[in-house]
Amino acid sequence: MLKQQDLKHQRPKRGKSEIRKDELIEATLECISSEGLQNATVRKVAEYAGVTNGLIRFHFGSKDQMIQIAYQRLLEEIFQSSLAVVTESQLLPRERLRRFLKANLSSPIVTAQTVILWANFLPLTYKDEEMARIRREAYTKTTALFEELIEAALVDEGKVGVDEYCSKQKCRHLAIKLNSLIDGLWLEGSTADNSPYKEELVVIGLDAASDLVGMNLRE
Amino acid sequence: MLKQQDLKHQRPKRGKSEIRKDELIEATLECISSEGLQNATVRKVAEYAGVTNGLIRFHFGSKDQMIQIAYQRLLEEIFQSSLAVVTESQLLPRERLRRFLKANLSSPIVTAQTVILWANFLPLTYKDEEMARIRREAYTKTTALFEELIEAALVDEGKVGVDEYCSKQKCRHLAIKLNSLIDGLWLEGSTADNSPYKEELVVIGLDAASDLVGMNLRE
DNA sequence: CATAAAATTATGCAAATGCATAATAAAATA
DNA sequence: TATTTTATTATGCATTTGCATAATTTTATG
């Protein structure tokens, strides 16, 4: 009902509409990161995309939906870029966890651009239920992955037994701790623009994570 | 030149103007936390304060200044409420650190209201130089206090020598770690509204901090 | 090619917004 | 009390903003 997805044998190429929509989403993110959400008006975003404002209504229906979709995209991109480093299956669990942490403490996640975008959207998640949902969904995904990586590493290193309740609890707590640590460092790292400090942040983060997990993740 | 501060023998009572300005600042914060920065217009804030919009221009000059002053107030209030718990001078350094951490993980700092306000202001600190300055100033104060508390605790517990370079470095790193951890937990704690989880966050936070500092801060 | 559908622009409007300026009220002062 | 400052309201204006609606162009389809 939504689209003629399965009519005929469709070319693998995305339809023109999808491409344009993609451009508009990217333009939205660029506009917000450059001008701030306050100034990211429908007209400005259209200007960033090189189209006229009416087109945004055509593709998104309303400004609110435009914002929601852009937020979703941002979170998905962040998730994907940290997921990418752990998909190589031949890695040791510990190394996988280490890479995941490192990815979350380096570019492209730790960039002023990313944090600025994140910060601009955040307030909306407290007032707009849909934005809250989008946030929760991404958070759940990230946390699940985190717990998974932690548990695998702990089991592999013989630190916990498998399937015991207190082990689950331990992993859950560790996930919260590591997640918080990373978020905090990420926030801090984005403010200071001197890159030597940013590299130091990775070291500090892995060091702290090592203490928390009780496992050498510094390598 | 600014005010007739030292003319005559002035009553200790604040002038009417100061009181009204205070009301307007509080109204600004209330309005932002209820409606979001986007909708915190001059007229809305005036409505929250029960005055007409012209008065805001009279007291603040412009909307931008109104926002800046409100931000300053928020950060000051946050700082003061965590400072309050460590001023009792007869406390052991370790207990003092512990209380500071706990304060930063409980009400009134960890409330949706506080985080919402903080989140609303944050994006501005990336575009407005004055807002960035206000943020840096508060951050510097907090970090300095943090390092102070950490160093005192480490020295008292005999974990480090006094005045050595690597000790300073250690304290600095620990301050960054604890600060990040707390910020992350704070952010997370504000989203979930179930209070049992919030109490758990304090436990988790103190537990993690204990691991990081290498000292029992759980009580 | 013809025609229907999709994509895009053009135009306009009503509401909101920040700010200015004048008018008025309240308070201080002499 | 008279007068000057200070505080507050009233009014208005130019601009911006989101959205609607119609017109136009482009693309797909029979």
Short mmCIF file of C-alpha atoms (C1' of nucleotides) in Angstrom, two decimals:
data_model
loop_
_atom_site.label_atom_id
_atom_site.label_comp_id
_atom_site.label_asym_id
_atom_site.label_seq_id
_atom_site.Cartn_x
_atom_site.Cartn_y
_atom_site.Cartn_z
CA MET A 1 0.00 0.00 0.00
CA LEU A 2 2.81 2.34 0.81
CA LYS A 3 4.91 2.14 -2.33
CA GLN A 4 5.02 0.15 -5.52
CA GLN A 5 7.88 -1.82 -4.09
CA ASP A 6 7.15 -5.14 -5.68
CA LEU A 7 5.45 -4.22 -8.91
CA LYS A 8 7.31 -5.30 -12.00
CA HIS A 9 10.94 -6.22 -11.80
CA GLN A 10 12.30 -3.04 -10.36
CA ARG A 11 15.73 -1.71 -11.01
CA PRO A 12 17.99 -2.02 -7.98
CA LYS A 13 18.56 1.70 -8.25
CA ARG A 14 16.56 3.62 -5.68
CA GLY A 15 13.72 5.68 -7.00
CA LYS A 16 14.27 9.34 -7.56
CA SER A 17 12.07 10.12 -4.63
CA GLU A 18 14.21 8.13 -2.24
CA ILE A 19 17.35 9.80 -3.42
CA ARG A 20 15.90 13.24 -3.04
CA LYS A 21 14.57 12.37 0.37
CA ASP A 22 18.05 11.28 1.33
CA GLU A 23 19.45 14.57 0.16
CA LEU A 24 16.88 16.42 2.18
CA ILE A 25 17.72 14.45 5.30
CA GLU A 26 21.39 15.17 4.88
CA ALA A 27 20.62 18.82 4.22
CA THR A 28 18.60 18.90 7.42
CA LEU A 29 21.49 17.54 9.44
CA GLU A 30 23.95 19.91 7.82
CA CYS A 31 21.69 22.85 8.40
CA ILE A 32 21.11 21.99 12.04
CA SER A 33 24.77 21.45 12.72
CA SER A 34 25.70 24.72 11.04
CA GLU A 35 22.91 26.97 12.17
CA GLY A 36 21.39 25.28 15.17
CA LEU A 37 17.95 23.79 15.44
CA GLN A 38 16.49 27.21 16.19
CA ASN A 39 17.51 28.50 12.82
CA ALA A 40 16.92 25.32 10.88
CA THR A 41 13.74 26.53 9.26
CA VAL A 42 12.03 24.80 6.41
CA ARG A 43 13.29 27.47 4.07
CA LYS A 44 16.88 27.21 5.27
CA VAL A 45 16.96 23.46 4.93
CA ALA A 46 15.54 23.74 1.44
CA GLU A 47 18.25 26.23 0.64
CA TYR A 48 20.91 23.82 1.90
CA ALA A 49 19.47 21.17 -0.39
CA GLY A 50 19.19 23.56 -3.30
CA VAL A 51 15.44 23.19 -3.68
CA THR A 52 12.42 25.24 -2.78
CA ASN A 53 10.66 24.95 0.52
CA GLY A 54 7.50 23.38 -0.79
CA LEU A 55 9.42 20.23 -1.57
CA ILE A 56 9.99 19.50 2.06
CA ARG A 57 6.32 19.40 2.74
CA PHE A 58 5.94 17.09 -0.23
CA HIS A 59 8.53 14.61 1.05
CA PHE A 60 8.05 14.90 4.79
CA GLY A 61 4.58 16.26 5.32
CA SER A 62 5.66 18.62 8.07
CA LYS A 63 8.68 20.15 9.67
CA ASP A 64 8.25 17.96 12.73
CA GLN A 65 8.49 14.81 10.68
CA MET A 66 11.52 16.17 8.90
CA ILE A 67 13.21 16.62 12.26
CA GLN A 68 12.19 13.19 13.48
CA ILE A 69 13.52 11.44 10.41
CA ALA A 70 16.77 13.38 10.57
CA TYR A 71 17.19 12.40 14.20
CA GLN A 72 16.60 8.78 13.35
CA ARG A 73 19.21 9.00 10.64
CA LEU A 74 21.77 10.53 12.95
CA LEU A 75 21.36 7.84 15.58
CA GLU A 76 21.47 5.13 12.98
CA GLU A 77 24.70 6.51 11.53
CA ILE A 78 26.28 6.66 14.97
CA PHE A 79 25.23 3.11 15.72
CA GLN A 80 26.46 1.81 12.42
CA SER A 81 29.87 3.38 12.71
CA SER A 82 30.48 1.75 16.06
CA LEU A 83 28.97 -1.51 14.92
CA ALA A 84 31.25 -1.65 11.89
CA VAL A 85 34.39 -2.29 13.90
CA VAL A 86 33.07 -5.38 15.67
CA THR A 87 31.65 -7.28 12.75
CA GLU A 88 34.90 -8.94 11.75
CA SER A 89 34.11 -12.33 13.16
CA GLN A 90 37.61 -13.63 13.73
CA LEU A 91 38.32 -11.24 16.55
CA LEU A 92 38.76 -12.26 20.16
CA PRO A 93 35.88 -11.08 22.36
CA ARG A 94 38.18 -8.88 24.37
CA GLU A 95 39.58 -7.24 21.26
CA ARG A 96 36.10 -6.77 19.95
CA LEU A 97 35.02 -4.98 23.09
CA ARG A 98 38.14 -2.89 23.00
CA ARG A 99 37.51 -1.81 19.44
CA PHE A 100 33.96 -0.96 20.18
CA LEU A 101 34.99 1.28 23.04
CA LYS A 102 37.71 2.87 20.96
CA ALA A 103 35.32 3.54 18.10
CA ASN A 104 33.00 5.30 20.48
CA LEU A 105 35.85 7.50 21.62
CA SER A 106 37.20 8.47 18.22
CA SER A 107 36.17 9.99 14.95
CA PRO A 108 33.60 10.05 13.44
CA ILE A 109 31.60 9.66 16.63
CA VAL A 110 33.66 12.02 18.71
CA THR A 111 33.45 15.08 16.52
CA ALA A 112 32.02 18.46 17.28
CA GLN A 113 29.61 17.96 14.40
CA THR A 114 28.13 14.78 15.86
CA VAL A 115 27.79 16.11 19.36
CA ILE A 116 26.30 19.35 18.16
CA LEU A 117 23.66 17.44 16.27
CA TRP A 118 22.99 15.15 19.19
CA ALA A 119 22.70 18.10 21.55
CA ASN A 120 20.29 19.91 19.30
CA PHE A 121 17.92 16.98 19.14
CA LEU A 122 18.13 15.98 22.77
CA PRO A 123 15.73 18.56 24.23
CA LEU A 124 13.05 17.46 21.83
CA THR A 125 13.14 13.95 23.24
CA TYR A 126 11.76 15.31 26.47
CA LYS A 127 8.73 16.96 24.95
CA ASP A 128 7.94 15.02 21.81
CA GLU A 129 6.84 11.46 22.42
CA GLU A 130 7.89 10.31 18.98
CA MET A 131 11.36 11.74 19.46
CA ALA A 132 11.52 9.97 22.81
CA ARG A 133 10.62 6.72 21.11
CA ILE A 134 13.34 7.15 18.53
CA ARG A 135 15.85 7.80 21.24
CA ARG A 136 14.78 4.84 23.34
CA GLU A 137 14.96 2.54 20.36
CA ALA A 138 18.53 3.54 19.56
CA TYR A 139 19.51 3.35 23.20
CA THR A 140 18.11 -0.14 23.53
CA LYS A 141 20.03 -1.32 20.50
CA THR A 142 23.28 0.16 21.73
CA THR A 143 22.90 -1.18 25.22
CA ALA A 144 22.05 -4.66 23.99
CA LEU A 145 25.15 -4.71 21.84
CA PHE A 146 27.19 -3.43 24.73
CA GLU A 147 25.98 -6.14 27.09
CA GLU A 148 26.60 -8.74 24.44
CA LEU A 149 30.19 -7.65 23.92
CA ILE A 150 30.86 -7.45 27.63
CA GLU A 151 29.40 -10.82 28.39
CA ALA A 152 31.32 -12.49 25.60
CA ALA A 153 34.55 -10.95 26.81
CA LEU A 154 33.94 -11.92 30.43
CA VAL A 155 33.02 -15.47 29.55
CA ASP A 156 35.99 -15.86 27.23
CA GLU A 157 38.33 -14.64 29.92
CA GLY A 158 36.74 -16.92 32.45
CA LYS A 159 35.64 -14.05 34.64
CA VAL A 160 32.04 -15.19 34.99
CA GLY A 161 30.06 -18.35 34.58
CA VAL A 162 27.61 -18.56 31.72
CA ASP A 163 23.89 -18.08 32.20
CA GLU A 164 23.98 -17.34 35.90
CA TYR A 165 21.69 -14.63 37.14
CA CYS A 166 24.35 -12.65 38.91
CA SER A 167 26.48 -12.74 35.80
CA LYS A 168 23.68 -11.19 33.81
CA GLN A 169 23.29 -8.58 36.46
CA LYS A 170 27.01 -7.95 36.44
CA CYS A 171 27.00 -7.48 32.69
CA ARG A 172 24.06 -5.17 32.87
CA HIS A 173 25.75 -3.01 35.47
CA LEU A 174 28.98 -2.98 33.53
CA ALA A 175 27.12 -1.95 30.41
CA ILE A 176 25.60 0.98 32.26
CA LYS A 177 28.97 1.99 33.67
CA LEU A 178 30.83 1.76 30.39
CA ASN A 179 28.04 3.42 28.51
CA SER A 180 27.98 6.33 30.92
CA LEU A 181 31.72 6.67 30.91
CA ILE A 182 31.80 6.77 27.15
CA ASP A 183 28.96 9.24 26.90
CA GLY A 184 30.65 11.53 29.35
CA LEU A 185 34.02 11.37 27.63
CA TRP A 186 32.34 11.81 24.31
CA LEU A 187 30.62 14.95 25.48
CA GLU A 188 33.80 16.31 26.95
CA GLY A 189 35.93 15.40 23.99
CA SER A 190 33.70 17.27 21.65
CA THR A 191 34.12 20.59 23.39
CA ALA A 192 37.86 20.79 23.36
CA ASP A 193 39.08 21.09 19.83
CA ASN A 194 42.73 20.33 20.40
CA SER A 195 43.36 16.95 18.87
CA PRO A 196 46.14 15.86 21.23
CA TYR A 197 43.62 15.94 24.04
CA LYS A 198 41.27 13.87 21.97
CA GLU A 199 43.85 11.14 21.60
CA GLU A 200 44.47 11.31 25.30
CA LEU A 201 40.76 10.77 25.83
CA VAL A 202 40.94 7.41 24.09
CA VAL A 203 43.78 6.37 26.38
CA ILE A 204 41.95 7.60 29.45
CA GLY A 205 38.75 5.92 28.37
CA LEU A 206 40.31 2.54 27.72
CA ASP A 207 42.21 2.82 30.97
CA ALA A 208 39.05 3.51 32.93
CA ALA A 209 37.17 0.78 31.13
CA SER A 210 39.94 -1.65 32.02
CA ASP A 211 39.53 -0.83 35.69
CA LEU A 212 35.78 -1.20 35.50
CA VAL A 213 35.73 -4.50 33.67
CA GLY A 214 38.79 -5.86 35.41
CA MET A 215 40.43 -6.73 32.15
CA ASN A 216 43.20 -5.11 30.12
CA LEU A 217 41.58 -3.23 27.29
CA ARG A 218 44.44 -0.81 26.77
CA GLU A 219 46.48 -3.00 24.43
CA MET B 1 29.34 53.81 36.63
CA LEU B 2 27.21 50.73 36.47
CA LYS B 3 25.13 51.17 39.60
CA GLN B 4 24.99 53.43 42.59
CA GLN B 5 26.42 50.61 44.67
CA ASP B 6 28.41 52.65 47.12
CA LEU B 7 26.45 55.85 47.37
CA LYS B 8 24.98 56.59 50.77
CA HIS B 9 24.64 53.80 53.30
CA GLN B 10 22.54 51.37 51.40
CA ARG B 11 20.06 49.02 52.95
CA PRO B 12 21.24 45.41 52.79
CA LYS B 13 17.93 44.54 51.21
CA ARG B 14 18.21 44.04 47.51
CA GLY B 15 16.67 46.74 45.39
CA LYS B 16 13.34 46.09 43.78
CA SER B 17 15.04 45.80 40.45
CA GLU B 18 17.22 42.92 41.61
CA ILE B 19 14.25 41.04 42.95
CA ARG B 20 12.31 41.45 39.76
CA LYS B 21 15.32 40.42 37.72
CA ASP B 22 15.55 37.30 39.84
CA GLU B 23 11.92 36.53 39.17
CA LEU B 24 12.47 36.96 35.48
CA ILE B 25 15.46 34.61 35.52
CA GLU B 26 13.48 31.96 37.33
CA ALA B 27 10.58 32.48 34.97
CA THR B 28 12.95 32.00 32.06
CA LEU B 29 14.18 28.70 33.45
CA GLU B 30 10.68 27.52 34.19
CA CYS B 31 9.48 28.47 30.77
CA ILE B 32 12.38 26.74 29.01
CA SER B 33 11.96 23.58 31.03
CA SER B 34 8.23 23.49 30.38
CA GLU B 35 8.06 24.61 26.79
CA GLY B 36 11.53 24.09 25.43
CA LEU B 37 13.94 26.74 24.29
CA GLN B 38 12.24 26.91 20.90
CA ASN B 39 9.03 28.09 22.46
CA ALA B 40 10.54 30.20 25.18
CA THR B 41 9.73 33.49 23.53
CA VAL B 42 10.01 36.82 25.20
CA ARG B 43 6.26 36.96 25.49
CA LYS B 44 5.98 33.50 27.01
CA VAL B 45 8.62 34.18 29.60
CA ALA B 46 6.91 37.43 30.50
CA GLU B 47 3.68 35.52 30.88
CA TYR B 48 5.38 33.03 33.21
CA ALA B 49 6.58 35.92 35.31
CA GLY B 50 3.22 37.66 35.23
CA VAL B 51 4.51 40.79 33.57
CA THR B 52 4.41 42.25 30.10
CA ASN B 53 7.05 41.56 27.52
CA GLY B 54 8.53 45.01 27.46
CA LEU B 55 9.89 44.47 30.95
CA ILE B 56 12.30 41.85 29.76
CA ARG B 57 13.94 44.23 27.42
CA PHE B 58 14.17 46.72 30.26
CA HIS B 59 15.96 44.27 32.57
CA PHE B 60 17.97 42.23 30.12
CA GLY B 61 18.34 44.38 27.04
CA SER B 62 17.74 41.51 24.66
CA LYS B 63 16.50 37.97 24.53
CA ASP B 64 20.01 36.67 24.01
CA GLN B 65 21.17 38.22 27.25
CA MET B 66 18.17 36.84 29.04
CA ILE B 67 19.16 33.36 27.88
CA GLN B 68 22.78 33.83 28.84
CA ILE B 69 21.97 35.00 32.32
CA ALA B 70 19.53 32.16 32.84
CA TYR B 71 22.17 29.67 31.75
CA GLN B 72 24.64 31.15 34.16
CA ARG B 73 22.10 30.84 36.92
CA LEU B 74 21.38 27.21 36.15
CA LEU B 75 25.04 26.21 36.22
CA GLU B 76 25.62 28.14 39.39
CA GLU B 77 22.71 26.41 41.09
CA ILE B 78 23.99 23.01 40.03
CA PHE B 79 27.46 23.81 41.29
CA GLN B 80 26.21 25.15 44.60
CA SER B 81 24.06 22.14 45.34
CA SER B 82 26.98 19.78 44.91
CA LEU B 83 29.32 22.09 46.74
CA ALA B 84 27.00 22.29 49.72
CA VAL B 85 27.58 18.70 50.82
CA VAL B 86 31.35 19.01 51.05
CA THR B 87 31.65 22.21 53.02
CA GLU B 88 31.30 20.60 56.41
CA SER B 89 34.93 20.77 57.39
CA GLN B 90 35.10 17.93 59.87
CA LEU B 91 34.59 15.27 57.22
CA LEU B 92 37.23 12.78 56.17
CA PRO B 93 38.51 13.43 52.65
CA ARG B 94 37.20 10.10 51.47
CA GLU B 95 33.76 10.77 52.88
CA ARG B 96 33.82 14.19 51.35
CA LEU B 97 34.54 12.77 47.91
CA ARG B 98 31.88 10.17 48.39
CA ARG B 99 29.27 12.75 49.27
CA PHE B 100 30.20 14.88 46.34
CA LEU B 101 29.75 11.98 43.97
CA LYS B 102 26.50 11.00 45.59
CA ALA B 103 25.15 14.53 45.36
CA ASN B 104 25.92 14.57 41.67
CA LEU B 105 23.93 11.38 41.27
CA SER B 106 20.85 12.38 43.23
CA SER B 107 18.21 15.03 43.45
CA PRO B 108 18.15 17.92 42.78
CA ILE B 109 20.90 17.48 40.21
CA VAL B 110 19.58 14.27 38.75
CA THR B 111 16.10 15.41 37.87
CA ALA B 112 14.43 15.57 34.52
CA GLN B 113 13.98 19.29 35.05
CA THR B 114 17.69 19.94 35.46
CA VAL B 115 18.75 17.79 32.54
CA ILE B 116 16.10 19.26 30.30
CA LEU B 117 17.36 22.73 31.05
CA TRP B 118 20.96 21.71 30.56
CA ALA B 119 20.12 20.02 27.27
CA ASN B 120 18.27 23.05 25.99
CA PHE B 121 21.19 25.35 26.61
CA LEU B 122 23.93 23.04 25.41
CA PRO B 123 23.57 23.59 21.67
CA LEU B 124 23.94 27.30 22.14
CA THR B 125 27.36 26.81 23.65
CA TYR B 126 28.59 25.62 20.30
CA LYS B 127 27.50 28.69 18.39
CA ASP B 128 27.45 31.55 20.85
CA GLU B 129 30.88 32.49 22.16
CA GLU B 130 29.46 34.02 25.33
CA MET B 131 27.51 30.87 26.09
CA ALA B 132 30.67 28.87 25.51
CA ARG B 133 32.50 31.07 27.98
CA ILE B 134 29.83 30.57 30.62
CA ARG B 135 30.02 26.85 30.14
CA ARG B 136 33.83 26.75 30.29
CA GLU B 137 33.84 28.81 33.45
CA ALA B 138 31.48 26.45 35.23
CA TYR B 139 33.34 23.41 33.94
CA THR B 140 36.63 24.76 35.20
CA LYS B 141 35.20 25.37 38.64
CA THR B 142 33.72 21.90 38.87
CA THR B 143 36.81 20.16 37.61
CA ALA B 144 39.05 22.05 39.99
CA LEU B 145 36.88 21.06 42.92
CA PHE B 146 36.84 17.50 41.70
CA GLU B 147 40.62 17.29 41.46
CA GLU B 148 40.93 18.86 44.89
CA LEU B 149 38.62 16.29 46.47
CA ILE B 150 40.31 13.41 44.72
CA GLU B 151 43.80 14.49 45.64
CA ALA B 152 42.87 15.02 49.26
CA ALA B 153 41.33 11.58 49.44
CA LEU B 154 44.29 9.89 47.77
CA VAL B 155 46.79 11.65 49.97
CA ASP B 156 44.83 10.91 53.11
CA GLU B 157 44.63 7.25 52.23
CA GLY B 158 48.30 7.17 51.42
CA LYS B 159 47.71 6.23 47.82
CA VAL B 160 49.95 8.91 46.35
CA GLY B 161 52.81 11.09 47.42
CA VAL B 162 52.19 14.79 47.79
CA ASP B 163 53.26 17.28 45.15
CA GLU B 164 54.74 14.79 42.74
CA TYR B 165 54.14 15.41 39.09
CA CYS B 166 52.73 11.99 38.32
CA SER B 167 50.34 12.32 41.23
CA LYS B 168 48.96 15.50 39.77
CA GLN B 169 48.59 13.77 36.49
CA LYS B 170 46.89 10.85 38.15
CA CYS B 171 44.42 13.16 39.87
CA ARG B 172 43.73 14.97 36.66
CA HIS B 173 42.98 11.74 34.86
CA LEU B 174 40.83 10.49 37.68
CA ALA B 175 38.91 13.74 37.66
CA ILE B 176 38.21 13.34 33.97
CA LYS B 177 37.12 9.75 34.45
CA LEU B 178 34.84 10.44 37.39
CA ASN B 179 33.45 13.53 35.80
CA SER B 180 32.60 11.65 32.63
CA LEU B 181 31.12 8.75 34.51
CA ILE B 182 28.92 11.06 36.51
CA ASP B 183 27.83 13.06 33.51
CA GLY B 184 26.88 9.90 31.67
CA LEU B 185 24.95 8.44 34.58
CA TRP B 186 23.30 11.78 35.14
CA LEU B 187 22.13 11.91 31.56
CA GLU B 188 20.86 8.38 31.69
CA GLY B 189 19.22 8.74 35.06
CA SER B 190 17.20 11.67 33.90
CA THR B 191 15.52 9.82 31.09
CA ALA B 192 14.14 6.95 33.05
CA ASP B 193 11.52 8.21 35.42
CA ASN B 194 11.24 5.15 37.63
CA SER B 195 12.74 6.12 40.94
CA PRO B 196 13.96 2.65 41.94
CA TYR B 197 16.31 2.77 38.98
CA LYS B 198 17.50 6.17 40.09
CA GLU B 199 18.53 4.80 43.44
CA GLU B 200 20.27 1.95 41.70
CA LEU B 201 22.19 4.51 39.68
CA VAL B 202 23.71 5.94 42.84
CA VAL B 203 24.87 2.48 43.86
CA ILE B 204 26.24 1.75 40.41
CA GLY B 205 27.96 5.12 40.25
CA LEU B 206 29.65 4.79 43.63
CA ASP B 207 30.64 1.26 42.76
CA ALA B 208 32.24 2.32 39.51
CA ALA B 209 33.93 5.27 41.15
CA SER B 210 35.37 2.92 43.76
CA ASP B 211 36.95 0.81 41.04
CA LEU B 212 38.33 3.83 39.27
CA VAL B 213 39.84 5.49 42.32
CA GLY B 214 40.83 2.23 43.95
CA MET B 215 39.14 3.15 47.17
CA ASN B 216 35.89 2.12 48.79
CA LEU B 217 33.41 4.90 48.20
CA ARG B 218 30.35 2.73 48.58
CA GLU B 219 30.03 3.59 52.30
"C1'" DC C 1 2.83 10.26 -28.74
"C1'" DA C 2 -0.68 11.15 -25.27
"C1'" DT C 3 -1.88 11.26 -20.83
"C1'" DA C 4 -1.69 10.38 -16.17
"C1'" DA C 5 1.20 10.55 -12.16
"C1'" DA C 6 4.99 12.31 -9.63
"C1'" DA C 7 8.06 15.90 -8.52
"C1'" DT C 8 8.96 20.68 -8.01
"C1'" DT C 9 8.19 25.55 -8.01
"C1'" DA C 10 5.50 29.79 -7.17
"C1'" DT C 11 2.68 32.48 -4.47
"C1'" DG C 12 0.37 33.90 -0.54
"C1'" DC C 13 -1.44 34.11 4.15
"C1'" DA C 14 -2.13 34.20 9.03
"C1'" DA C 15 0.25 33.82 13.12
"C1'" DA C 16 4.27 34.58 15.85
"C1'" DT C 17 8.39 37.01 17.10
"C1'" DG C 18 11.97 40.36 18.58
"C1'" DC C 19 12.46 44.84 19.13
"C1'" DA C 20 11.52 49.74 19.26
"C1'" DT C 21 9.18 53.65 21.07
"C1'" DA C 22 5.88 56.16 23.49
"C1'" DA C 23 2.82 56.41 27.37
"C1'" DT C 24 1.96 55.67 32.27
"C1'" DA C 25 2.62 54.35 36.93
"C1'" DA C 26 5.48 53.87 40.98
"C1'" DA C 27 9.33 55.12 43.72
"C1'" DA C 28 12.94 57.93 45.12
"C1'" DT C 29 14.66 62.30 46.08
"C1'" DA C 30 15.22 67.06 47.02
"C1'" DT D 1 5.01 68.45 47.94
"C1'" DA D 2 7.34 68.80 43.47
"C1'" DT D 3 10.25 66.68 40.47
"C1'" DT D 4 13.24 63.48 38.71
"C1'" DT D 5 14.34 58.39 38.15
"C1'" DT D 6 13.01 54.02 37.83
"C1'" DA D 7 9.87 50.49 36.67
"C1'" DT D 8 6.17 48.84 33.85
"C1'" DT D 9 2.68 48.72 30.37
"C1'" DA D 10 0.78 49.64 25.72
"C1'" DT D 11 1.15 49.74 21.01
"C1'" DG D 12 3.00 48.97 16.66
"C1'" DC D 13 6.06 47.34 13.00
"C1'" DA D 14 9.00 44.65 9.95
"C1'" DT D 15 10.46 40.09 9.48
"C1'" DT D 16 10.16 35.30 9.79
"C1'" DT D 17 7.84 31.05 9.82
"C1'" DG D 18 5.08 26.94 8.81
"C1'" DC D 19 1.79 25.62 5.93
"C1'" DA D 20 -1.60 25.60 2.27
"C1'" DT D 21 -2.85 25.70 -2.48
"C1'" DA D 22 -2.37 26.28 -7.22
"C1'" DA D 23 0.62 26.24 -11.17
"C1'" DT D 24 4.29 24.14 -13.70
"C1'" DT D 25 7.64 20.92 -15.04
"C1'" DT D 26 9.42 16.32 -15.22
"C1'" DT D 27 8.84 11.41 -15.40
"C1'" DA D 28 6.53 7.23 -16.10
"C1'" DT D 29 3.11 4.60 -18.59
"C1'" DG D 30 -0.37 2.90 -21.89
#
